[in-house]
Each structure stands twice: as C-alpha cells, then as structure tokens.
Amino acid sequence: TMIKSLEAMRDRPSMIDTLKNRDFKLHYIIGRYDPLFAASELIAQAETLHAGYDVLELSGHMGYIEEKERSLACIAAFIESV
C-alpha cells in the first residue's frame, strides 16, 4: 500500500556515510514546500556531503511536474558540470 511504501522510505537506513565516501558528483533538487522532506534538512544534508543543490521555490515533492522547466534546467546544468 501507499502507506507501507512511505513508511519503508522513512525507516530505511541512512546512506550518509556511504555518500560521504563517494567518487562521483551529487546534486539535490529540493522542493521548498515538500511535505515529506524538509527543505532545510535536505540543504543541510547537501552541504554536509559537499553536494550541489537547487531549491525549487514553487514546488513541493514533485518539482519535475510542478516546475518542469526549472527542473529540466537544473538537470541540464548538472549534466554540463560533470
């Protein structure tokens, strides 16, 4: 069910230590009004991991739909940077 899926995502183990030791670039696209993941926490996580990030100021959890053009621009800029 949807509830079980959300609980599984919430309860999964942290990958922060694994991501700290990565050998690839990482970039977050964050919805300012995401009801599942607080933007402030994701920004802090990105900064901890020395990862890039963009904040979609008009989006919640589905920025690729809510701000399609901005999301595509963020993805394109990231691809250009690697």
mmCIF file of the C-alpha atoms, coordinates in Angstrom:
data_MODEL
# 
_entry.id   MODEL 
# 
loop_
_atom_site.group_PDB 
_atom_site.id 
_atom_site.type_symbol 
_atom_site.label_atom_id 
_atom_site.label_alt_id 
_atom_site.label_comp_id 
_atom_site.label_asym_id 
_atom_site.label_entity_id 
_atom_site.label_seq_id 
_atom_site.pdbx_PDB_ins_code 
_atom_site.Cartn_x 
_atom_site.Cartn_y 
_atom_site.Cartn_z 
_atom_site.occupancy 
_atom_site.B_iso_or_equiv 
_atom_site.pdbx_formal_charge 
_atom_site.auth_seq_id 
_atom_site.auth_comp_id 
_atom_site.auth_asym_id 
_atom_site.auth_atom_id 
_atom_site.pdbx_PDB_model_num 
ATOM 1  C CA . THR A 1 1  ? 0.000  0.000  0.000   1.00 0.00 ? 1  THR A CA 1 
ATOM 2  C CA . MET A 1 2  ? 0.983  3.644  -0.278  1.00 0.00 ? 2  MET A CA 1 
ATOM 3  C CA . ILE A 1 3  ? 1.273  3.969  3.491   1.00 0.00 ? 3  ILE A CA 1 
ATOM 4  C CA . LYS A 1 4  ? 3.619  0.967  3.708   1.00 0.00 ? 4  LYS A CA 1 
ATOM 5  C CA . SER A 1 5  ? 5.744  2.413  0.894   1.00 0.00 ? 5  SER A CA 1 
ATOM 6  C CA . LEU A 1 6  ? 6.064  5.754  2.684   1.00 0.00 ? 6  LEU A CA 1 
ATOM 7  C CA . GLU A 1 7  ? 6.896  4.016  5.956   1.00 0.00 ? 7  GLU A CA 1 
ATOM 8  C CA . ALA A 1 8  ? 9.593  1.949  4.240   1.00 0.00 ? 8  ALA A CA 1 
ATOM 9  C CA . MET A 1 9  ? 11.169 5.077  2.740   1.00 0.00 ? 9  MET A CA 1 
ATOM 10 C CA . ARG A 1 10 ? 11.040 6.837  6.096   1.00 0.00 ? 10 ARG A CA 1 
ATOM 11 C CA . ASP A 1 11 ? 12.511 3.892  8.003   1.00 0.00 ? 11 ASP A CA 1 
ATOM 12 C CA . ARG A 1 12 ? 15.312 2.903  5.623   1.00 0.00 ? 12 ARG A CA 1 
ATOM 13 C CA . PRO A 1 13 ? 18.880 3.150  6.950   1.00 0.00 ? 13 PRO A CA 1 
ATOM 14 C CA . SER A 1 14 ? 20.860 6.327  6.341   1.00 0.00 ? 14 SER A CA 1 
ATOM 15 C CA . MET A 1 15 ? 23.251 6.334  3.382   1.00 0.00 ? 15 MET A CA 1 
ATOM 16 C CA . ILE A 1 16 ? 25.118 9.457  4.532   1.00 0.00 ? 16 ILE A CA 1 
ATOM 17 C CA . ASP A 1 17 ? 28.348 7.625  5.415   1.00 0.00 ? 17 ASP A CA 1 
ATOM 18 C CA . THR A 1 18 ? 28.341 5.840  2.066   1.00 0.00 ? 18 THR A CA 1 
ATOM 19 C CA . LEU A 1 19 ? 27.690 9.092  0.230   1.00 0.00 ? 19 LEU A CA 1 
ATOM 20 C CA . LYS A 1 20 ? 30.472 10.884 2.123   1.00 0.00 ? 20 LYS A CA 1 
ATOM 21 C CA . ASN A 1 21 ? 32.943 8.457  0.543   1.00 0.00 ? 21 ASN A CA 1 
ATOM 22 C CA . ARG A 1 22 ? 31.554 8.608  -2.983  1.00 0.00 ? 22 ARG A CA 1 
ATOM 23 C CA . ASP A 1 23 ? 33.704 9.178  -6.064  1.00 0.00 ? 23 ASP A CA 1 
ATOM 24 C CA . PHE A 1 24 ? 31.037 10.923 -8.114  1.00 0.00 ? 24 PHE A CA 1 
ATOM 25 C CA . LYS A 1 25 ? 29.259 14.276 -8.122  1.00 0.00 ? 25 LYS A CA 1 
ATOM 26 C CA . LEU A 1 26 ? 25.953 14.564 -6.333  1.00 0.00 ? 26 LEU A CA 1 
ATOM 27 C CA . HIS A 1 27 ? 23.267 17.195 -6.815  1.00 0.00 ? 27 HIS A CA 1 
ATOM 28 C CA . TYR A 1 28 ? 19.977 17.691 -4.984  1.00 0.00 ? 28 TYR A CA 1 
ATOM 29 C CA . ILE A 1 29 ? 16.854 19.258 -6.471  1.00 0.00 ? 29 ILE A CA 1 
ATOM 30 C CA . ILE A 1 30 ? 14.763 20.308 -3.498  1.00 0.00 ? 30 ILE A CA 1 
ATOM 31 C CA . GLY A 1 31 ? 11.144 21.430 -3.358  1.00 0.00 ? 31 GLY A CA 1 
ATOM 32 C CA . ARG A 1 32 ? 10.772 24.324 -0.910  1.00 0.00 ? 32 ARG A CA 1 
ATOM 33 C CA . TYR A 1 33 ? 7.331  23.061 0.188   1.00 0.00 ? 33 TYR A CA 1 
ATOM 34 C CA . ASP A 1 34 ? 7.984  19.300 0.131   1.00 0.00 ? 34 ASP A CA 1 
ATOM 35 C CA . PRO A 1 35 ? 5.703  17.755 2.779   1.00 0.00 ? 35 PRO A CA 1 
ATOM 36 C CA . LEU A 1 36 ? 7.830  14.592 3.026   1.00 0.00 ? 36 LEU A CA 1 
ATOM 37 C CA . PHE A 1 37 ? 11.367 16.005 3.228   1.00 0.00 ? 37 PHE A CA 1 
ATOM 38 C CA . ALA A 1 38 ? 12.010 19.375 4.871   1.00 0.00 ? 38 ALA A CA 1 
ATOM 39 C CA . ALA A 1 39 ? 13.956 21.645 2.537   1.00 0.00 ? 39 ALA A CA 1 
ATOM 40 C CA . SER A 1 40 ? 16.150 22.872 5.395   1.00 0.00 ? 40 SER A CA 1 
ATOM 41 C CA . GLU A 1 41 ? 17.178 19.298 6.245   1.00 0.00 ? 41 GLU A CA 1 
ATOM 42 C CA . LEU A 1 42 ? 17.958 18.450 2.620   1.00 0.00 ? 42 LEU A CA 1 
ATOM 43 C CA . ILE A 1 43 ? 20.005 21.628 2.215   1.00 0.00 ? 43 ILE A CA 1 
ATOM 44 C CA . ALA A 1 44 ? 21.974 20.758 5.362   1.00 0.00 ? 44 ALA A CA 1 
ATOM 45 C CA . GLN A 1 45 ? 22.494 17.230 4.053   1.00 0.00 ? 45 GLN A CA 1 
ATOM 46 C CA . ALA A 1 46 ? 23.720 18.515 0.684   1.00 0.00 ? 46 ALA A CA 1 
ATOM 47 C CA . GLU A 1 47 ? 26.127 20.887 2.405   1.00 0.00 ? 47 GLU A CA 1 
ATOM 48 C CA . THR A 1 48 ? 27.411 18.108 4.688   1.00 0.00 ? 48 THR A CA 1 
ATOM 49 C CA . LEU A 1 49 ? 28.083 15.986 1.603   1.00 0.00 ? 49 LEU A CA 1 
ATOM 50 C CA . HIS A 1 50 ? 29.642 18.877 -0.347  1.00 0.00 ? 50 HIS A CA 1 
ATOM 51 C CA . ALA A 1 51 ? 26.954 18.289 -2.956  1.00 0.00 ? 51 ALA A CA 1 
ATOM 52 C CA . GLY A 1 52 ? 25.354 20.856 -5.190  1.00 0.00 ? 52 GLY A CA 1 
ATOM 53 C CA . TYR A 1 53 ? 21.702 21.705 -4.831  1.00 0.00 ? 53 TYR A CA 1 
ATOM 54 C CA . ASP A 1 54 ? 18.928 23.789 -6.302  1.00 0.00 ? 54 ASP A CA 1 
ATOM 55 C CA . VAL A 1 55 ? 15.760 24.777 -4.473  1.00 0.00 ? 55 VAL A CA 1 
ATOM 56 C CA . LEU A 1 56 ? 12.538 24.911 -6.461  1.00 0.00 ? 56 LEU A CA 1 
ATOM 57 C CA . GLU A 1 57 ? 10.787 27.782 -4.705  1.00 0.00 ? 57 GLU A CA 1 
ATOM 58 C CA . LEU A 1 58 ? 7.287  26.978 -6.012  1.00 0.00 ? 58 LEU A CA 1 
ATOM 59 C CA . SER A 1 59 ? 7.346  23.200 -5.561  1.00 0.00 ? 59 SER A CA 1 
ATOM 60 C CA . GLY A 1 60 ? 6.518  20.517 -3.079  1.00 0.00 ? 60 GLY A CA 1 
ATOM 61 C CA . HIS A 1 61 ? 7.568  16.898 -3.562  1.00 0.00 ? 61 HIS A CA 1 
ATOM 62 C CA . MET A 1 62 ? 7.058  16.671 -7.338  1.00 0.00 ? 62 MET A CA 1 
ATOM 63 C CA . GLY A 1 63 ? 9.072  19.559 -8.720  1.00 0.00 ? 63 GLY A CA 1 
ATOM 64 C CA . TYR A 1 64 ? 9.546  17.765 -12.030 1.00 0.00 ? 64 TYR A CA 1 
ATOM 65 C CA . ILE A 1 65 ? 5.814  18.298 -12.549 1.00 0.00 ? 65 ILE A CA 1 
ATOM 66 C CA . GLU A 1 66 ? 5.254  21.479 -10.528 1.00 0.00 ? 66 GLU A CA 1 
ATOM 67 C CA . GLU A 1 67 ? 8.220  23.335 -12.043 1.00 0.00 ? 67 GLU A CA 1 
ATOM 68 C CA . LYS A 1 68 ? 9.038  21.247 -15.092 1.00 0.00 ? 68 LYS A CA 1 
ATOM 69 C CA . GLU A 1 69 ? 11.148 23.807 -16.968 1.00 0.00 ? 69 GLU A CA 1 
ATOM 70 C CA . ARG A 1 70 ? 13.157 24.799 -13.890 1.00 0.00 ? 70 ARG A CA 1 
ATOM 71 C CA . SER A 1 71 ? 13.727 21.125 -13.036 1.00 0.00 ? 71 SER A CA 1 
ATOM 72 C CA . LEU A 1 72 ? 14.974 20.435 -16.556 1.00 0.00 ? 72 LEU A CA 1 
ATOM 73 C CA . ALA A 1 73 ? 17.292 23.445 -16.363 1.00 0.00 ? 73 ALA A CA 1 
ATOM 74 C CA . CYS A 1 74 ? 18.728 22.159 -13.064 1.00 0.00 ? 74 CYS A CA 1 
ATOM 75 C CA . ILE A 1 75 ? 19.315 18.707 -14.540 1.00 0.00 ? 75 ILE A CA 1 
ATOM 76 C CA . ALA A 1 76 ? 20.872 20.142 -17.701 1.00 0.00 ? 76 ALA A CA 1 
ATOM 77 C CA . ALA A 1 77 ? 23.220 22.360 -15.676 1.00 0.00 ? 77 ALA A CA 1 
ATOM 78 C CA . PHE A 1 78 ? 24.286 19.398 -13.549 1.00 0.00 ? 78 PHE A CA 1 
ATOM 79 C CA . ILE A 1 79 ? 24.942 17.241 -16.612 1.00 0.00 ? 79 ILE A CA 1 
ATOM 80 C CA . GLU A 1 80 ? 27.006 20.047 -18.145 1.00 0.00 ? 80 GLU A CA 1 
ATOM 81 C CA . SER A 1 81 ? 29.099 20.184 -14.963 1.00 0.00 ? 81 SER A CA 1 
ATOM 82 C CA . VAL A 1 82 ? 30.133 16.519 -15.000 1.00 0.00 ? 82 VAL A CA 1 
# 
